Structure formats: C-alpha cells, structure tokens
Coordinates of C-alpha atoms and ligand atoms in Angstrom, one line a residue:
X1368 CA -50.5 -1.7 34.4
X1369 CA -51.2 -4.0 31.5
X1370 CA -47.4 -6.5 32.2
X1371 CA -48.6 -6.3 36.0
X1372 CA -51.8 -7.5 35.5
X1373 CA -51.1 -10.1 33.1
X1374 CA -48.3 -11.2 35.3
X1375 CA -50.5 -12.0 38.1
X1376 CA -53.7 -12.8 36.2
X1377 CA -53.4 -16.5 36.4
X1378 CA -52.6 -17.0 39.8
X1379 CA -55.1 -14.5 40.9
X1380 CA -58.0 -15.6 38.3
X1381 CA -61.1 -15.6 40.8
X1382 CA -60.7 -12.3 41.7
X1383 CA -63.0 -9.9 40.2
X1384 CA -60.6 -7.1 40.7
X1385 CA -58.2 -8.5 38.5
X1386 CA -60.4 -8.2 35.6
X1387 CA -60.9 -4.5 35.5
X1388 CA -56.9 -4.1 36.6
X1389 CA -56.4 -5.8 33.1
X1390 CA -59.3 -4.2 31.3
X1391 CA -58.1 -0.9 31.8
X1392 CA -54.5 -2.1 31.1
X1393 CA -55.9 -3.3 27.4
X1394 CA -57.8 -0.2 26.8
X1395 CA -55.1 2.0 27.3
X1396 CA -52.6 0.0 24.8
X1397 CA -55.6 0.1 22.1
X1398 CA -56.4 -3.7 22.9
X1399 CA -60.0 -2.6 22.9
X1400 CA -61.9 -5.4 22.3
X1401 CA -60.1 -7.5 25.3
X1402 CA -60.8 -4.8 27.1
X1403 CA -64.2 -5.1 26.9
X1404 CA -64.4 -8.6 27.0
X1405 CA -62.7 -9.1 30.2
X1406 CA -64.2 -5.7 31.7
X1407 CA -67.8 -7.3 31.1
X1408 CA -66.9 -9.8 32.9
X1409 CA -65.4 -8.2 35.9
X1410 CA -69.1 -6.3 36.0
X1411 CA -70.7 -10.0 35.8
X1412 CA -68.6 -11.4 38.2
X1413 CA -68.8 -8.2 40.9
X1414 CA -71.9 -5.6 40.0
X1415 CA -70.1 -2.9 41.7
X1416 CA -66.6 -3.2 40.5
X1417 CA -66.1 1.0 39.7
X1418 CA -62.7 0.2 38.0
X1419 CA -64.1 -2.7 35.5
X1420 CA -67.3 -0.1 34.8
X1421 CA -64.9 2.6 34.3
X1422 CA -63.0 -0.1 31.8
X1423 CA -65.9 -0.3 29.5
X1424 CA -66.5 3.4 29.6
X1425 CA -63.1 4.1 28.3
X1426 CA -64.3 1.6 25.2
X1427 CA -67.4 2.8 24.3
X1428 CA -66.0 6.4 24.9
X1429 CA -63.1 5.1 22.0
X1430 CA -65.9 3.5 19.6
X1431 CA -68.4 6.5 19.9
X1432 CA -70.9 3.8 20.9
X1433 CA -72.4 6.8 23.0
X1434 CA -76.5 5.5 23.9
X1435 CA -75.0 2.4 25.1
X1436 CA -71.9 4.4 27.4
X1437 CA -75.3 6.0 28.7
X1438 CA -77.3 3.4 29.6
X1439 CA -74.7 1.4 31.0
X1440 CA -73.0 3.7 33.3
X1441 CA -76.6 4.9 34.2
X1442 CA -77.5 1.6 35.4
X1443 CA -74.7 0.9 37.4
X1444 CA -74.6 4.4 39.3
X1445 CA -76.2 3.4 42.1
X1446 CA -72.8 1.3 43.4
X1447 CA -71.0 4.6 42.8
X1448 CA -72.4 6.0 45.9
X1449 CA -70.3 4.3 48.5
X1450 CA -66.4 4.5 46.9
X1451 CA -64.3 7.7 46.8
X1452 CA -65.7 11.4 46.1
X1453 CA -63.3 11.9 43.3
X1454 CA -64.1 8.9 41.1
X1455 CA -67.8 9.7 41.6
X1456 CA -67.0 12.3 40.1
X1457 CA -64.7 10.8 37.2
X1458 CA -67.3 8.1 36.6
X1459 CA -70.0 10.6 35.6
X1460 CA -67.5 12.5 34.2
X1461 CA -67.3 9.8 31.8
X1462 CA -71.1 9.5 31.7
X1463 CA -71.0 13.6 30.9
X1464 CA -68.8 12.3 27.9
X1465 CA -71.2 10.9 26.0
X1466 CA -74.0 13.3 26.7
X1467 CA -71.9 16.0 25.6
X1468 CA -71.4 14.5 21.9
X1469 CA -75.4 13.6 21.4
X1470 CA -75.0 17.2 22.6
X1471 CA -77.5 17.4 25.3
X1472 CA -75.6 19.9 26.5
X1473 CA -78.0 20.7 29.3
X1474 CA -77.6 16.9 31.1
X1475 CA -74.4 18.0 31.3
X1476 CA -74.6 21.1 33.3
X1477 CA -77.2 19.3 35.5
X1478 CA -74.5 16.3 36.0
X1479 CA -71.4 19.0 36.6
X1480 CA -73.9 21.1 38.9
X1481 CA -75.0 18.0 41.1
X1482 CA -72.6 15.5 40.7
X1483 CA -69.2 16.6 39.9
X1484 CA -68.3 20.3 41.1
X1485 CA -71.7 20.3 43.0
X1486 CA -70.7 17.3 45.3
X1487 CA -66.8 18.1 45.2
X1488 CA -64.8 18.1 48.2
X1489 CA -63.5 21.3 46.3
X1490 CA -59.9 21.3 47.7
X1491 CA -59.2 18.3 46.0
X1492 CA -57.1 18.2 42.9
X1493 CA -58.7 15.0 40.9
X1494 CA -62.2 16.9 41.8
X1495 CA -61.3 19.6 40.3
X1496 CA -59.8 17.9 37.4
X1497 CA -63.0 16.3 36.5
X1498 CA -64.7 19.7 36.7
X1499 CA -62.0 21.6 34.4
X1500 CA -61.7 18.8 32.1
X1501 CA -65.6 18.9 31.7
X1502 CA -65.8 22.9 32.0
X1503 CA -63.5 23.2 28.8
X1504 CA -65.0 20.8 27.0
X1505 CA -68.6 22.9 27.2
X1506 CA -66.8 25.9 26.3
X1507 CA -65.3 23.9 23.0
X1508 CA -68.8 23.2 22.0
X1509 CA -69.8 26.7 22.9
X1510 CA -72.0 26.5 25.9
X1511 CA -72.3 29.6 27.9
X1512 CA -71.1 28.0 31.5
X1513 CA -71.6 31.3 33.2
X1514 CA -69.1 31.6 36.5
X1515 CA -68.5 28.3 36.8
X1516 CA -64.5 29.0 36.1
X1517 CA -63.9 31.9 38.9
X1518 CA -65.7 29.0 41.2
X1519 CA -63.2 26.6 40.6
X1520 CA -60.1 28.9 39.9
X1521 CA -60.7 30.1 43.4
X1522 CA -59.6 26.7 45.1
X1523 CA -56.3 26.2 42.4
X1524 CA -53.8 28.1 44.6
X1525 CA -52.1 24.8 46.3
X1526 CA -51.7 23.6 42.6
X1527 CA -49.4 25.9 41.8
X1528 CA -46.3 24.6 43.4
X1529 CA -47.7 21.1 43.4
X1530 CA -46.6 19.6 39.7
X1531 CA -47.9 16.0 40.6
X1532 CA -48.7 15.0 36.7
X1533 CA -47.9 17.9 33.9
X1534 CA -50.9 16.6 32.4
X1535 CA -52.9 18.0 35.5
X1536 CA -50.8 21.6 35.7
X1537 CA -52.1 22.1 32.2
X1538 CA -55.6 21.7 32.8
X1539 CA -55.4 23.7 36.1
X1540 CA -53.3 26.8 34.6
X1541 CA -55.9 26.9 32.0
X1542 CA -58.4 27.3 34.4
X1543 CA -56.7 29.7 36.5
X1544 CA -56.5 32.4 33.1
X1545 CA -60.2 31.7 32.4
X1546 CA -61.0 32.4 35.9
X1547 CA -59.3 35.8 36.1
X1548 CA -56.2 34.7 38.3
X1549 CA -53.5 35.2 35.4
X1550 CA -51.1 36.1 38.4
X1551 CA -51.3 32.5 39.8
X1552 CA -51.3 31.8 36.3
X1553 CA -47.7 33.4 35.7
X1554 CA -46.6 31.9 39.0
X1555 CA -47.8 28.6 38.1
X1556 CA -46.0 28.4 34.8
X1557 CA -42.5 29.7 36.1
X1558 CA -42.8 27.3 38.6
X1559 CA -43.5 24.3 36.4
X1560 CA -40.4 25.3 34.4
X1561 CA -38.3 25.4 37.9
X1562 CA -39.2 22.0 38.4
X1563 CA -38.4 20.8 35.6
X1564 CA -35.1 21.7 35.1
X1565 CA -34.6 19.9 39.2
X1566 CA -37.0 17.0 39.1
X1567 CA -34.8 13.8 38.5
X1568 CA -33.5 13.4 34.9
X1569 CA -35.8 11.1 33.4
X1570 CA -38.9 13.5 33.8
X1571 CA -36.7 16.1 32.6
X1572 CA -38.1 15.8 28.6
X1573 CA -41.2 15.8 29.6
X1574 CA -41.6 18.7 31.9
X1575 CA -39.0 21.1 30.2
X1576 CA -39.4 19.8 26.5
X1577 CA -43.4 19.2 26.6
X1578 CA -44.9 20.3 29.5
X1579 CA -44.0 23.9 29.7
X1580 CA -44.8 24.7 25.9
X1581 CA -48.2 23.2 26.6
X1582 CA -48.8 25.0 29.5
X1583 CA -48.0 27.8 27.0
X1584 CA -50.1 26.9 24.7
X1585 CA -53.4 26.3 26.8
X1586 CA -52.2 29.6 28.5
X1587 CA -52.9 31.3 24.3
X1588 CA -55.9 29.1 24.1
X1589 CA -57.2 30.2 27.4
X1590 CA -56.7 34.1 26.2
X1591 CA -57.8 33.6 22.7
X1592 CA -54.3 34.1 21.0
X1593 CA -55.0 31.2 18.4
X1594 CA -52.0 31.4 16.7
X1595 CA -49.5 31.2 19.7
X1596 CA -51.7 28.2 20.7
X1597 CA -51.5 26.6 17.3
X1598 CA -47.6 26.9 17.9
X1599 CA -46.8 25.6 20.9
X1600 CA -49.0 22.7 20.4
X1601 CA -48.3 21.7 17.7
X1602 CA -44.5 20.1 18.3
X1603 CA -45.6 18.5 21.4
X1604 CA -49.0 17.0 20.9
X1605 CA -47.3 13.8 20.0
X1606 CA -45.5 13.9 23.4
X1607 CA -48.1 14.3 25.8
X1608 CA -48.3 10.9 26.7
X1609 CA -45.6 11.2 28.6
X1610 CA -47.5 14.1 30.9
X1611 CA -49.6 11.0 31.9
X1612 CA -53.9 10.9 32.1
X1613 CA -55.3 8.6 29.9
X1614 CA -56.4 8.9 26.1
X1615 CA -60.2 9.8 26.9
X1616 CA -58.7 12.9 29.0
X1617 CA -55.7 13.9 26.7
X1618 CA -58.3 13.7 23.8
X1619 CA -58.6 17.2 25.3
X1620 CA -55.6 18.8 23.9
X1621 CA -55.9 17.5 20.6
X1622 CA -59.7 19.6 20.9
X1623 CA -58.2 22.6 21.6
X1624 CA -55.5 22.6 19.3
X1625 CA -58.2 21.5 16.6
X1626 CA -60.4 24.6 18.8
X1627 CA -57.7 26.9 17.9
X1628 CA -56.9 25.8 13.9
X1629 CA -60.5 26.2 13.0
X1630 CA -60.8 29.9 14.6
X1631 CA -57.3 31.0 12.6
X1632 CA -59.3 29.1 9.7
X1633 CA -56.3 26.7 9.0
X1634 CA -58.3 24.7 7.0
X1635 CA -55.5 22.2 5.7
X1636 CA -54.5 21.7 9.1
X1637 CA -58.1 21.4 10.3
X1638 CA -59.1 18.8 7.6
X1639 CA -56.4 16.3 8.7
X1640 CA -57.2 16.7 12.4
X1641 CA -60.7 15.8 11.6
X1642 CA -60.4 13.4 9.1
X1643 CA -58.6 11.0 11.7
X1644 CA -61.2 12.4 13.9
X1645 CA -63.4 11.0 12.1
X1646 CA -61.6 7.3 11.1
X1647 CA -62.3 6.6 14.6
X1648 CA -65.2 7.8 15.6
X1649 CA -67.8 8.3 12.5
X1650 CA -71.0 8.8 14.3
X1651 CA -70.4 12.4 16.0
X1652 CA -72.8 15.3 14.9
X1653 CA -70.0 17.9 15.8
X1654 CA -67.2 16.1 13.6
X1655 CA -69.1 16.0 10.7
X1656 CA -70.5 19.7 11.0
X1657 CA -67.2 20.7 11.2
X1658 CA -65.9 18.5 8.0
X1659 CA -69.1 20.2 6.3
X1660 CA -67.3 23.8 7.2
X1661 CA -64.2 22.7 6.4
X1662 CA -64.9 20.8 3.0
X1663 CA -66.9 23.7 2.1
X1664 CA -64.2 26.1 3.2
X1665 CA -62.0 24.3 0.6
X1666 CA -64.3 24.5 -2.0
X1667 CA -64.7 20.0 -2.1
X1668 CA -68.4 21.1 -1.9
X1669 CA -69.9 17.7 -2.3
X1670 CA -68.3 16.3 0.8
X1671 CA -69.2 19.4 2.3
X1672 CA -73.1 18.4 1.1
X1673 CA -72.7 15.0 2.6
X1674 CA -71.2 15.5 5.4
X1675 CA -74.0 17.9 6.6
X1676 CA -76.4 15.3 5.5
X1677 CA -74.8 13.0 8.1
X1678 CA -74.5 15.4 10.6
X1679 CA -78.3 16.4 10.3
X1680 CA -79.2 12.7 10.4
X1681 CA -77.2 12.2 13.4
X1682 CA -78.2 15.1 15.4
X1683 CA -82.3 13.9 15.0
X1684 CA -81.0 10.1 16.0
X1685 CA -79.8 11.3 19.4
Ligands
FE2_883 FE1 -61.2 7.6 32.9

C-alpha cells in the first residue's frame, strides 16, 4: 500500500484520499510519526475521510495515547454513519481499543452491544471479525461477556470452507470452540489444512507452516489447554504477518499467547513478553499489574513494588 501510494502521491496531491492511502501505508511499516502527520491532514483537508481517521487510530492505538484515541474518534463518529456497516463497526472497534485499556470495561459492552454486534449485518465476515476480535479481548481481561459467543458462533458456518485471510480462520475457529460448535470447529481446521496444501505455492508457508498450528493453538487457548497453546504459538508468532490483518489486530495473538504463559505461570517467558510490552507502550494499568505479578513471582520484589505503584497511579488517572 505504502510503494503504491507514494508512487502516485505527487501526481495525485490534492486529493484527500491519498493522504489516509499513505497514512495507513506509514503506520503499518512503523513510520509512525508520518503517519500521523499526513493522516491529520487528510482529516483537515476532508472531515469525514473514515480511512485517514482510521490512520491516526492505528497511531495512537501504537503509542498508548489512549484519552486522545477517545476523544478524537468520538468526535468524528458522526461521519461514520453514512459509509459501510463493517467499518462502522471496525472504527469503534478501534474506539473499544482504547476503552478497554483505561479498562472501562463496561463502555465496551455498551459499544459491542449497540454498535458492533448490535448493528451487524450478522452474516458478514469482517462484522463478525470486529465482534470476535473484541469478544476475546474482554475475556483476556476477564470480563464475564455472558452468551455473547454462542450469538456469534451461530452465524460462523459459511466460514468454514471460506479461508479468505488465515488471520481471519483463526479468530473465527476460536470462536466457534467457545461457542460450543467444536464440530464446525474440527471441520474448520481439517479444512484449512486441505487448502493449504492446494492453494497456489506461495501461500503454501503460510497456511500449512503457520496457519494451521495457530489455528491449533487458539483451538488449546479456546479450551483452556495452556500448555498446547504455549506450543503451537510459540514457533509461529513471528510468522503471522504473513496470515495478513494489521498490527493493532494481530496484537491479539501475541495476548493470548502471553494469556496462556501467565496461567502455566511461565514467568521467564512472561517477563520478556511484557517487558517489550511495556518498551512500547508504558502507560497501560494491565501491563504493569502484570510486571508487578510477575516481578514478584521472581522474587525482583522492588520492581514488583514499583510497578504496582505505577499501575495504581494509572488506574486513578483514567
Ligand atoms: Fe484497523
């Protein structure tokens, strides 16, 4: 996206369009501050440009600047009214992001009830994407999210043969095994390998090699078996790139791998997952309750001291 846009950037300058094209390009190659630069500007130069806002969401979701994600997409939500269902949906998705890590965790039921899976065209696959991507993520942070899986599960069956992205068949055969439809489950995971090993050979690797273990694994996540989770994946996390989705969304697996460590208390493991957590993001009440644990666990009990200091502080600022 990024060499297309810049290709045609200078000959197609007064378009707004073109910003947010190359905004989103930046952000996704870790140019973040360009990014936001030229995804502010795409906003200034067109208020309801959904592509530039969704842009800077992807920015301030990377730099934990979560009041601001807030206020910003809040502000702008009004234009979202009139473009597609699904990215509705994926916009306050985003806006559900930052919500969930000042952890007002009941916003984010109220958003998923009424403006994601509430106003779904349920059939659809990117709808329901933004409802299991935000459904696991409340269940990570342990918030009881009652039926809201058999709901969804219940529309999955034409994903089962359907293996558009491997980075979607993971998030929907998770779903189907916390929704009681292991059978479709099963299905779903024979079939992914099937395609695989007859979709043309340059998506071989990554359907055979990372997509299938990782279906495996969110299949041992989704049932609880932490260790068989924690082993298939492991090897592939550094792959899944290549299922497709962007950072914000594969951030997912890395959380349930990370999910699955600190419940076989793997604290070694857990400590360098959050650590780099951290690097990146400093200002999180959940990271740093979990370094607390963790340090503490180990026995480094001054970090442990000030990293629940932090965590305190943080969970009164929000
Ligand atoms: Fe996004």
């Amino acid at each position: 996206m990024l060499l297309i846009a810049e290709k045609v950037f200078a000959a197609n300058g007064d378009n707004p369009y073109m910003y947010g094209m190359l905004a989103f390009g930046l952000e996704e190659c870790h140019r973040i501050a360009e990014a936001e630069e030229y995804g502010r500007q795409a906003i200034a130069l067109k208020r309801d440009n959904r592509w530039a806002h969704h842009a800077v969401a992807h920015v301030l979701e990377t730099q934990g600047r979560l009041e601001e994600g807030i206020s910003l997409m809040e502000s702008l939500s009004d234009t979202w009214e009139y473009g597609s269902s699904a990215f509705y949906g994926h916009l306050w998705w985003h806006t559900s992001l930052y919500y969930l890590d000042i952890e007002n965790f009941a916003k984010v039921l109220e958003i998923y009830d009424t403006r994601i899976w509430g106003r779904a065209k349920k059939d659809n696959g990117r709808e329901q994407i933004n409802a299991i991507a935000l459904l696991l993520r409340l269940e990570l942070r342990g918030v009881d999210i009652g039926s809201r899986w058999q709901e969804i599960a219940a529309y999955l069956q034409p994903r089962i043969h359907e293996h558009t992205l491997a980075f979607l068949d993971l998030q929907y055969i998770y779903a189907l095994v916390r929704g009681g439809k292991d059978d479709w489950a099963a299905e779903m995971l024979e079939s992914m390998q099937t395609h695989g090993e007859n979709v043309l050979p340059y998506a071989r690797p990554t359907w055979v090699e990372v997509g299938v273990p990782a279906a495996r694994g969110m299949i041992a996540h989704a049932r609880g078996d932490w260790k068989s989770a924690i082993a298939e994946l492991e090897p592939v996390l550094p792959d899944l790139h290549s299922t497709g989705g962007s950072h914000a969304q594969r951030d997912l697996f890395e959380q349930i791998y990370l999910d699955a460590l600190i419940r076989d208390r793997q604290y070694h493991k857990t400590l360098n997952v959050l650590e780099k957590r951290n690097a990146s993001r400093s200002n999180i009440p959940v990271i740093q309750r979990e370094l607390a644990n963790t340090y503490s666990q180990l026995g480094r009990s001054d970090e442990a001291h000030q990293a629940s200091q932090l965590a305190l502080e943080l969970s009164q600022r929000y």
